[in-house]
Amino acid sequence: MSHTWGDSSMATNGSAPLVFRLHENTPEVVREVLLERGWEEYDPHEQVEGDWNLYWRTSAFRNFEYENILPWQRLNHHPKMTRIARKDYLARNLRRMRGTYGAALYGFSPTAFILPNDYIKFLEVYTKTRVENAGKPGYWICKPVDLSRGRGIFIFDDIKHLAYNSHVIVQKYISNPLLISGYKFDLRIYVCVKSFCPLTIYMHQEGLVRFATEKYNLASLDNLFSHLTNTSINKFGPFYTTDKERVGQGCKWTLSKFRSFLHSQGINELLLWQKINNIVTLTLLTMASSIPSSPNCLELFGFDILIDSNLKPWLLEVNYSPALSLDCPADIVVKKGVINDLIDLMNYRKVDGLRQRGCLRRRHKRTCCLGSPSSQRKSLAAFLIPKSVSGKKRQRQSSLNSLHAENLVCPSVERSVNSLGSTLHPACQNSKTIIVSGNKKKSPLQVEGPTCWSELEESFEDHRDIIRRCSSHACRLPAIHAPKYKPPRFSWDQGTHEMTTPSLRVGDFILTFPFNEATWKASQDTLDVKTVLHEVHQLMSQLTFSCVHKEKRRKENNDSSAAIKNKFASLLWGPRNPPLLSEYCSSKSSCPLEMSYKG
């Protein structure tokens, strides 16, 4: 796998290198990948608090860290992600959507009960199932709501074996999984949500297939090596290192190897991938509208998908901060590629390497004189913080506190006008002196070299909101008691960060939502869930019809632009070489709808 990284050349072409900051317990592979890309690691003893470009942590960020994010910074988490990552929250949200829009769309998750609250409901369903099966056991799986890596999970067929001392979720156990040479497996799909407002979803072409290390057997429900696919459990199994039939050593394949297996079995994978794609989109829709807008944040999820013997995919879990440890060659190939492509999705620019120094000095030859020397020092100190600060950390913090203690007022820059109110005459554009309105008086802005208005205007326009809001926001001390989440204080350029059409593909990340112009419009401002569900439903129906009448559809769809407008020539996630959706769907075609939902 070959990649060309957008930021790897920054340090070699004269630009400042990007800086990453890692929280404790961050997987070592993250540091390794960033250093390979030419980044530098943040040193809290040599650099000031905001002098970094990426802050990566496995746990959630605090509210004020979202509120104070700056244009050159990125965070690897969106706020309020427990609404989808905790098993009980996920089950509750999916249950709500199933009740609202029907099981035809939201029937991809096993029946679930949150105990102890739902114990009476579970007991009723358990009894009914046993009666309907003429006394034959039904299979259930119990999971603690807030644990990961397979801890605390057990399977049972008799309620007398159900014992718990914390909140748990009990789900119907999928007892007919698709097997490979008798071994159970599931898929780890890596999903990146670049934005929740508007909703923007990317799915990675590469992923992991995780196997149980002993053959599947319902007669031994207590054998975790037969029923669970978690690597953290199976790597301690007695057959982990043995060469298992078709599976091989260890317990993992890459998704590419799984594609080859499907092809060798003559399985039509097109619908399978699209069903998995729908599961991801529909799951994220359950909570997308409740997540606050957080510019310069993204989220990497690990979706665990089980495929049953009927080739129906089921959602098992959604993992927040999926494991990035490197336990085998498949991990190295997949996880390093995911991290590299994730960094590329963050859209770093050369100016981001300047961090604070780039806010007011971008494209300037040297620091401008704004008003008196004292006002110049006050106005620029808040932004022009050097990367390395000499002296002791206590002295540096004391000086910063003194700056915050003063009621700093940033001057505003105005273009000189003539008596008629028109802008500066083009003949004066090569002048080295322009007029700037300071706090109470005007003084010349000295610029070295023949700087013209077109150059200065672009810089001032880029940072006009920073200067205007400096006195009311950038120089305030944070509140002692952290309030509920608030939008970032920086005035973001909505046209740049929210309204632009997302990239079709970034590395091996494929854009899966929005997938056409209707879903793109429906995701702007307030998320229109009904419209999105209608489009997902229609796309799946068209794909189903196209797969049944594949040759006929190909002849009818000579013009691929008829299906998807040029603005969204979307790719179909999943296949080795993702085709255009327009090759399989046509908006002009009429096809039977095999699903229905409550509109």
XYZ file of C-alpha atoms in Angstrom:
599
model
C 0.000 0.000 0.000
C 1.526 3.279 -1.063
C 0.499 6.705 0.133
C 1.553 10.285 -0.435
C 1.172 12.229 2.760
C 0.215 15.877 2.459
C 2.172 17.102 5.497
C 5.374 15.049 5.188
C 7.127 17.665 3.101
C 6.387 20.639 5.334
C 9.605 20.352 7.284
C 11.704 20.019 4.135
C 10.324 22.949 2.131
C 11.029 25.591 4.747
C 7.701 25.455 6.569
C 7.466 24.817 10.281
C 6.757 21.180 11.207
C 3.396 20.266 12.694
C 3.270 19.398 16.397
C 1.281 16.589 18.009
C 0.285 16.205 21.632
C -0.487 12.768 23.085
C -2.415 12.002 26.234
C -1.333 9.151 28.470
C -2.239 5.643 27.264
C -2.256 6.705 23.625
C -1.199 3.707 21.490
C 2.445 3.846 20.466
C 1.545 3.372 16.797
C 0.041 6.895 16.754
C 3.355 8.435 17.792
C 5.213 6.217 15.329
C 3.061 7.233 12.371
C 3.210 10.957 13.177
C 6.995 10.927 13.583
C 7.305 9.094 10.265
C 5.318 11.914 8.682
C 7.805 14.512 9.937
C 5.829 15.818 12.897
C 7.326 16.912 16.219
C 6.022 15.913 19.646
C 4.727 18.602 21.984
C 6.919 19.362 24.988
C 4.953 21.056 27.819
C 8.174 22.327 29.402
C 9.384 24.098 26.254
C 6.156 25.093 24.515
C 3.136 27.080 25.607
C -0.265 25.483 26.094
C -1.748 26.072 22.648
C 1.378 25.479 20.569
C 0.260 22.194 18.971
C -1.702 21.052 15.921
C -3.161 17.707 17.003
C -4.219 16.535 20.457
C -4.861 12.787 20.539
C -6.303 10.971 23.503
C -8.203 7.721 24.078
C -10.643 9.259 26.572
C -13.069 12.128 26.060
C -11.981 15.758 26.039
C -13.380 18.238 28.519
C -15.916 20.869 27.501
C -13.549 23.832 27.668
C -11.125 22.066 25.319
C -13.813 22.061 22.638
C -14.783 25.664 23.379
C -11.215 26.969 23.114
C -10.095 25.101 19.996
C -8.132 27.294 17.564
C -7.935 27.204 13.741
C -4.611 25.354 13.564
C -5.666 22.674 16.071
C -7.458 19.336 15.688
C -8.969 16.981 18.286
C -9.546 13.268 17.639
C -12.933 13.174 19.405
C -16.296 14.866 19.015
C -18.212 15.695 22.209
C -20.897 13.405 23.686
C -19.768 10.208 21.991
C -20.991 8.013 24.840
C -24.449 8.290 23.249
C -23.386 5.745 20.689
C -20.387 3.987 22.252
C -21.986 2.756 25.485
C -23.929 -0.440 24.867
C -27.012 0.648 26.820
C -27.222 4.068 25.143
C -26.814 2.468 21.718
C -29.533 -0.115 22.430
C -31.899 2.594 23.678
C -31.336 4.801 20.620
C -31.773 1.925 18.181
C -34.961 0.857 19.955
C -36.330 4.397 19.641
C -35.545 4.573 15.915
C -37.017 1.114 15.326
C -40.234 2.195 17.000
C -40.379 5.387 14.932
C -39.302 4.193 11.490
C -39.957 0.458 11.595
C -37.983 -2.773 11.770
C -37.496 -2.886 7.985
C -34.839 -0.177 8.313
C -33.747 -0.707 11.916
C -33.844 -4.498 12.119
C -30.065 -4.926 11.976
C -29.471 -5.102 15.735
C -30.404 -8.115 17.899
C -33.253 -7.687 20.370
C -31.749 -6.090 23.479
C -32.776 -5.459 27.090
C -31.047 -3.167 29.568
C -30.974 -4.778 32.998
C -32.071 -4.343 35.689
C -34.564 -1.780 34.259
C -35.896 -4.078 31.528
C -35.850 -7.287 33.543
C -39.655 -7.797 33.478
C -39.765 -7.218 29.709
C -36.890 -9.630 29.207
C -38.580 -12.275 31.339
C -41.740 -12.025 29.212
C -39.835 -12.403 25.929
C -37.669 -15.197 27.344
C -40.755 -17.161 28.427
C -42.576 -16.553 25.142
C -39.558 -17.687 23.118
C -39.215 -20.873 25.115
C -42.902 -21.724 24.638
C -42.769 -21.025 20.885
C -39.733 -23.291 20.530
C -41.503 -26.164 22.325
C -39.190 -25.956 25.278
C -36.005 -25.738 23.211
C -33.503 -23.274 24.597
C -33.104 -19.829 23.181
C -29.620 -18.362 23.290
C -28.778 -15.037 24.930
C -25.597 -13.065 25.482
C -24.960 -10.786 28.472
C -22.520 -7.850 28.324
C -21.601 -5.176 30.876
C -22.641 -1.806 29.453
C -19.346 0.004 30.075
C -16.651 -2.643 29.564
C -14.698 -3.521 26.422
C -12.376 -6.205 25.043
C -14.790 -9.024 25.902
C -14.605 -8.533 29.656
C -17.566 -9.824 31.641
C -19.358 -11.383 28.633
C -21.100 -14.750 28.911
C -23.681 -16.740 26.936
C -26.610 -18.623 28.460
C -29.717 -20.566 27.449
C -31.317 -20.866 30.890
C -32.319 -17.846 32.924
C -30.972 -19.461 36.078
C -27.480 -18.788 34.704
C -28.148 -15.065 34.395
C -26.267 -13.325 37.202
C -24.971 -9.758 37.252
C -23.868 -7.134 39.783
C -23.851 -4.058 37.536
C -25.820 -2.631 34.634
C -25.751 -5.091 31.735
C -27.324 -5.522 28.335
C -28.852 -8.866 27.358
C -29.175 -9.506 23.627
C -30.568 -12.288 21.510
C -27.521 -14.383 20.572
C -27.040 -14.844 16.807
C -26.731 -18.622 16.872
C -26.346 -19.151 13.099
C -23.210 -17.166 12.202
C -21.464 -17.549 8.868
C -18.479 -19.826 9.471
C -15.165 -20.205 7.687
C -13.972 -23.803 8.060
C -16.079 -24.057 11.206
C -14.707 -20.898 12.859
C -16.850 -17.950 13.876
C -15.720 -14.457 12.874
C -16.823 -10.834 12.796
C -15.707 -7.714 10.930
C -14.082 -4.627 12.425
C -15.033 -1.737 10.132
C -13.231 1.579 10.644
C -15.513 4.589 10.283
C -14.514 8.241 10.472
C -17.116 10.909 11.186
C -15.489 14.107 10.052
C -18.455 16.233 11.032
C -21.863 15.832 12.645
C -23.114 19.192 11.372
C -23.302 18.576 8.475
C -23.096 14.811 8.877
C -20.065 13.547 6.928
C -19.118 9.853 7.098
C -16.102 8.038 5.658
C -15.560 4.267 5.753
C -12.127 2.720 5.320
C -11.576 0.195 2.561
C -9.331 -1.878 4.790
C -10.407 -3.453 8.034
C -9.998 -6.574 10.146
C -11.675 -9.974 10.211
C -11.429 -11.364 13.756
C -11.769 -15.097 14.335
C -12.532 -17.270 17.294
C -9.664 -19.728 17.758
C -11.787 -22.834 18.398
C -14.529 -24.223 16.187
C -18.048 -23.012 16.787
C -20.088 -25.279 19.059
C -23.407 -24.453 20.742
C -22.944 -27.387 23.079
C -20.193 -25.509 24.948
C -21.540 -22.059 25.684
C -18.909 -21.442 28.346
C -16.028 -21.814 25.862
C -15.205 -18.188 25.084
C -12.539 -19.199 22.537
C -15.354 -20.692 20.446
C -17.943 -17.904 20.723
C -16.061 -14.616 21.152
C -13.847 -13.053 18.516
C -12.059 -10.485 20.701
C -8.308 -10.632 20.116
C -7.697 -9.701 23.752
C -9.273 -13.046 24.676
C -8.256 -15.340 21.818
C -4.550 -14.500 21.924
C -4.454 -16.416 25.215
C -6.239 -19.431 23.718
C -4.445 -22.788 23.331
C -4.824 -22.767 19.533
C -3.908 -19.153 18.834
C -0.497 -19.974 17.348
C -1.535 -23.177 15.584
C -2.109 -23.290 11.840
C -5.898 -23.591 11.704
C -7.695 -24.833 8.593
C -7.976 -21.979 6.071
C -7.777 -19.403 8.888
C -4.052 -19.937 9.473
C -2.096 -18.831 12.528
C -3.382 -16.172 14.886
C -6.954 -14.906 14.645
C -7.043 -12.084 12.099
C -7.402 -11.475 8.383
C -7.426 -8.216 6.519
C -10.654 -7.187 4.823
C -8.886 -7.622 1.482
C -8.304 -11.307 2.232
C -11.953 -11.666 3.197
C -12.980 -10.158 -0.148
C -10.885 -12.804 -1.869
C -12.627 -15.500 0.159
C -16.077 -14.212 -0.841
C -15.005 -14.144 -4.466
C -13.717 -17.718 -4.267
C -17.078 -18.836 -2.874
C -19.013 -17.111 -5.653
C -20.799 -14.835 -3.182
C -22.267 -11.627 -4.575
C -20.650 -9.153 -2.216
C -22.201 -5.974 -3.606
C -25.365 -6.068 -1.525
C -23.462 -7.245 1.547
C -21.202 -4.192 1.513
C -24.114 -1.832 0.940
C -26.061 -3.368 3.821
C -23.061 -2.788 6.087
C -22.817 0.746 4.741
C -26.493 1.302 5.617
C -25.948 -0.055 9.131
C -23.231 2.549 9.723
C -25.311 5.438 8.365
C -28.531 4.453 10.145
C -26.693 3.921 13.450
C -25.066 7.347 13.319
C -28.402 8.946 12.467
C -29.731 7.884 15.875
C -27.712 10.601 17.595
C -26.231 12.876 14.905
C -28.739 15.690 15.464
C -27.922 15.849 19.195
C -24.163 16.299 18.764
C -23.062 19.972 18.892
C -21.061 21.423 16.042
C -17.347 21.115 16.804
C -15.071 22.430 14.042
C -11.700 20.737 13.559
C -12.766 17.550 15.356
C -13.254 14.086 13.957
C -14.062 10.666 15.370
C -12.741 7.204 14.536
C -15.197 4.413 15.353
C -14.807 0.668 15.189
C -18.069 -0.945 14.050
C -18.288 -4.663 14.861
C -20.399 -6.505 12.282
C -21.440 -10.179 12.417
C -22.638 -11.926 9.243
C -25.080 -14.797 9.673
C -25.515 -17.890 7.492
C -28.075 -16.026 5.369
C -25.505 -13.289 4.613
C -27.391 -10.794 6.730
C -25.063 -8.391 8.593
C -25.822 -7.593 12.251
C -24.487 -4.717 14.329
C -22.871 -6.001 17.520
C -21.157 -2.925 18.978
C -19.779 0.507 18.182
C -16.341 1.062 19.670
C -15.153 4.472 20.809
C -11.348 4.733 20.480
C -10.995 1.301 18.830
C -7.912 -0.663 19.836
C -4.797 0.331 17.875
C -2.322 -2.138 19.364
C -0.209 -4.085 16.857
C -0.511 -7.797 17.636
C 0.081 -9.328 14.195
C 1.058 -8.424 10.595
C -2.585 -7.729 9.694
C -2.719 -5.080 12.440
C 0.361 -3.327 11.080
C -1.021 -3.132 7.538
C -4.518 -2.054 8.525
C -4.053 0.201 11.530
C -1.085 2.205 10.274
C -2.943 2.819 7.033
C -6.057 3.935 8.917
C -4.099 6.394 11.067
C -2.238 7.854 8.092
C -5.448 8.353 6.142
C -7.115 9.811 9.233
C -4.400 12.480 9.450
C -4.943 13.311 5.789
C -8.665 13.789 6.499
C -7.756 16.549 8.960
C -6.882 18.898 6.068
C -3.754 20.506 7.437
C -2.295 23.460 5.521
C 1.169 24.988 5.532
C -0.033 27.946 7.605
C -1.140 25.554 10.384
C 2.528 24.880 11.105
C 2.902 28.520 12.191
C 0.187 28.104 14.828
C -0.065 31.323 16.908
C 2.541 33.105 14.797
C 0.433 32.646 11.700
C -2.703 34.358 12.984
C -1.614 37.947 12.348
C 1.700 37.601 10.523
C 0.748 35.406 7.595
C 2.184 36.930 4.398
C 3.756 39.819 6.381
C 7.440 40.554 6.126
C 7.727 41.645 9.759
C 5.556 42.703 12.695
C 3.358 45.729 12.019
C 3.296 48.804 14.283
C -0.274 49.237 15.465
C -0.601 52.499 17.373
C 1.780 53.227 20.210
C 4.490 50.706 21.201
C 2.571 49.842 24.356
C -0.641 49.101 22.479
C 1.369 47.084 19.955
C 2.757 44.837 22.667
C -0.676 44.369 24.221
C -2.544 43.611 21.018
C -0.096 41.115 19.571
C 0.872 39.269 22.713
C -2.301 37.237 22.780
C -1.509 35.624 19.416
C 2.201 35.931 18.635
C 3.456 33.395 21.151
C 6.778 31.843 20.160
C 7.116 28.081 19.877
C 9.902 27.946 22.448
C 9.896 30.285 25.430
C 13.047 30.833 27.480
C 13.001 31.077 31.224
C 11.244 29.048 33.829
C 7.736 27.786 33.338
C 6.560 29.706 36.411
C 7.795 32.996 34.985
C 6.145 32.274 31.633
C 2.814 31.484 33.276
C 3.086 34.625 35.407
C 3.611 36.779 32.327
C 0.653 35.169 30.559
C -1.547 35.735 33.596
C -0.561 39.375 33.681
C -1.591 39.715 30.071
C -4.974 38.200 30.828
C -5.364 40.479 33.827
C -5.210 43.550 31.606
C -8.287 44.459 29.629
C -6.600 44.058 26.245
C -8.172 45.795 23.286
C -7.157 44.764 19.792
C -7.176 47.532 17.182
C -9.288 47.142 14.090
C -7.849 47.635 10.632
C -9.708 49.880 8.212
C -9.001 50.704 4.617
C -8.293 54.353 3.899
C -11.083 56.094 1.952
C -11.207 59.291 -0.046
C -13.697 62.082 0.366
C -16.300 60.226 -1.673
C -16.018 57.087 0.431
C -14.348 55.004 -2.284
C -11.550 52.578 -1.602
C -7.864 53.347 -1.982
C -6.935 54.319 -5.506
C -4.964 51.653 -7.419
C -2.175 54.146 -7.957
C -1.558 54.120 -4.233
C -1.404 50.342 -3.938
C 2.402 50.256 -3.939
C 2.656 52.669 -1.050
C 4.452 51.428 2.041
C 2.188 53.316 4.454
C -1.479 52.717 5.043
C -3.844 54.087 7.670
C -4.966 51.983 10.598
C -7.465 53.051 13.236
C -6.105 52.173 16.649
C -7.789 52.426 20.017
C -8.268 56.209 19.875
C -5.940 57.542 17.199
C -4.671 56.692 13.766
C -1.074 55.839 12.980
C 0.752 54.434 9.968
C 1.131 50.696 9.553
C 4.738 50.112 8.550
C 5.287 47.220 6.138
C 8.665 46.217 4.806
C 8.974 45.912 1.022
C 6.502 46.762 -1.742
C 3.466 45.114 -0.128
C 0.262 45.904 -2.044
C -3.330 46.121 -0.934
C -4.329 42.853 -2.559
C -1.789 41.021 -0.404
C -2.673 42.748 2.848
C -6.403 42.634 2.194
C -6.401 38.839 1.939
C -4.529 38.497 5.227
C -6.761 40.954 7.077
C -9.938 39.424 5.687
C -8.788 35.957 6.792
C -8.321 37.092 10.392
C -10.853 39.907 10.723
C -13.030 37.887 13.101
C -10.060 37.079 15.357
C -9.181 40.753 15.735
C -12.776 41.847 16.266
C -13.438 39.227 18.959
C -10.058 39.439 20.694
C -11.117 41.798 23.487
C -14.285 39.893 24.352
C -13.075 36.307 24.113
C -9.391 35.540 23.590
C -8.223 37.423 26.680
C -10.701 36.074 29.214
C -9.855 33.637 31.939
C -11.787 30.321 31.771
C -14.725 29.856 34.121
C -14.030 28.053 37.381
C -17.068 25.820 37.001
C -17.240 24.267 33.539
C -20.699 24.889 32.057
C -22.476 22.691 29.556
C -20.959 22.439 26.130
C -20.781 25.741 24.253
C -19.803 26.380 20.634
C -16.137 27.266 19.992
C -15.262 30.874 20.705
C -13.429 31.307 17.447
C -15.638 32.662 14.665
C -15.378 29.909 12.070
C -15.754 30.502 8.354
C -18.970 28.606 7.700
C -18.384 28.517 3.969
C -15.002 26.876 4.422
C -15.737 24.412 7.184
C -19.342 23.357 6.722
C -20.896 24.129 3.369
C -18.244 22.766 1.028
C -18.774 19.469 -0.758
C -16.676 16.785 0.989
C -13.913 14.925 -0.831
C -15.006 11.740 -2.559
C -12.014 9.759 -1.337
C -9.069 10.437 0.980
C -6.540 7.619 0.887
C -8.583 4.480 1.536
C -11.370 6.387 3.270
C -14.439 6.391 1.000
C -17.155 9.004 1.448
C -20.349 7.081 2.232
C -22.518 9.942 3.472
C -23.729 12.145 1.934
C -23.961 9.941 -1.156
C -26.055 12.198 -3.394
C -27.212 15.783 -3.578
C -30.460 15.062 -1.738
C -28.648 13.678 1.304
C -26.114 16.498 1.164
C -28.863 19.106 1.306
C -30.697 17.147 4.015
C -27.592 17.168 6.234
C -27.086 20.951 6.144
C -28.176 23.060 9.123
C -30.844 20.899 10.809
C -30.505 17.228 9.860
C -33.559 16.046 7.912
C -33.707 12.427 9.093
C -36.828 11.508 7.104
C -35.287 12.587 3.814
C -32.083 10.716 4.578
C -33.968 7.526 5.450
C -35.977 7.798 2.247
C -32.792 8.113 0.176
C -31.103 5.187 1.973
C -34.198 3.066 1.429
C -34.401 4.029 -2.250
C -30.698 3.356 -2.863
C -30.905 -0.101 -1.326
C -33.964 -0.935 -3.413
C -32.226 0.180 -6.596
C -29.108 -1.827 -5.785
C -31.204 -4.917 -5.040
C -33.022 -4.581 -8.357
C -29.773 -3.884 -10.242
C -28.061 -6.974 -8.855
C -30.970 -9.173 -9.952
C -31.005 -7.639 -13.452
C -27.318 -6.825 -13.684
C -26.752 -7.157 -17.427
C -29.988 -5.429 -18.315
C -29.200 -2.531 -16.001
C -25.718 -2.112 -17.507
C -27.169 -1.754 -21.017
C -29.800 0.730 -19.897
C -27.328 2.852 -17.940
C -24.822 3.804 -20.623
C -24.901 7.340 -19.302
C -23.697 7.035 -15.722
C -24.504 10.671 -14.998
C -28.199 9.879 -15.107
C -28.061 8.233 -11.701
C -26.032 10.614 -9.593
C -25.582 14.277 -10.328
C -22.100 15.396 -11.274
C -21.724 17.069 -7.907
C -21.849 13.645 -6.258
C -20.237 10.930 -8.369
C -20.246 8.716 -5.257
C -18.322 5.472 -4.892
C -19.736 2.211 -3.598
C -17.800 1.281 -0.468
C -16.656 -2.309 -0.053
C -15.438 -3.843 -3.330
C -11.682 -3.952 -3.951
C -11.979 -1.308 -6.674
C -15.007 0.758 -5.615
C -17.290 1.412 -8.600
C -19.476 4.459 -9.041
C -22.946 4.155 -7.598
C -24.207 5.400 -10.947
C -23.116 2.124 -12.542
C -25.726 0.270 -10.497
C -28.496 2.796 -9.868
C -30.615 4.990 -12.051
C -32.937 7.678 -10.783
C -35.070 7.187 -13.889
C -35.593 3.470 -13.321
C -38.581 2.003 -11.614
C -37.947 -1.003 -9.433
C -39.959 -2.921 -6.870
C -39.382 -1.778 -3.309
C -38.553 -4.775 -1.166
C -38.591 -2.800 2.069
C -40.999 -0.382 3.626
C -40.611 2.026 6.475
C -42.777 4.397 8.417
C -42.481 7.750 6.675
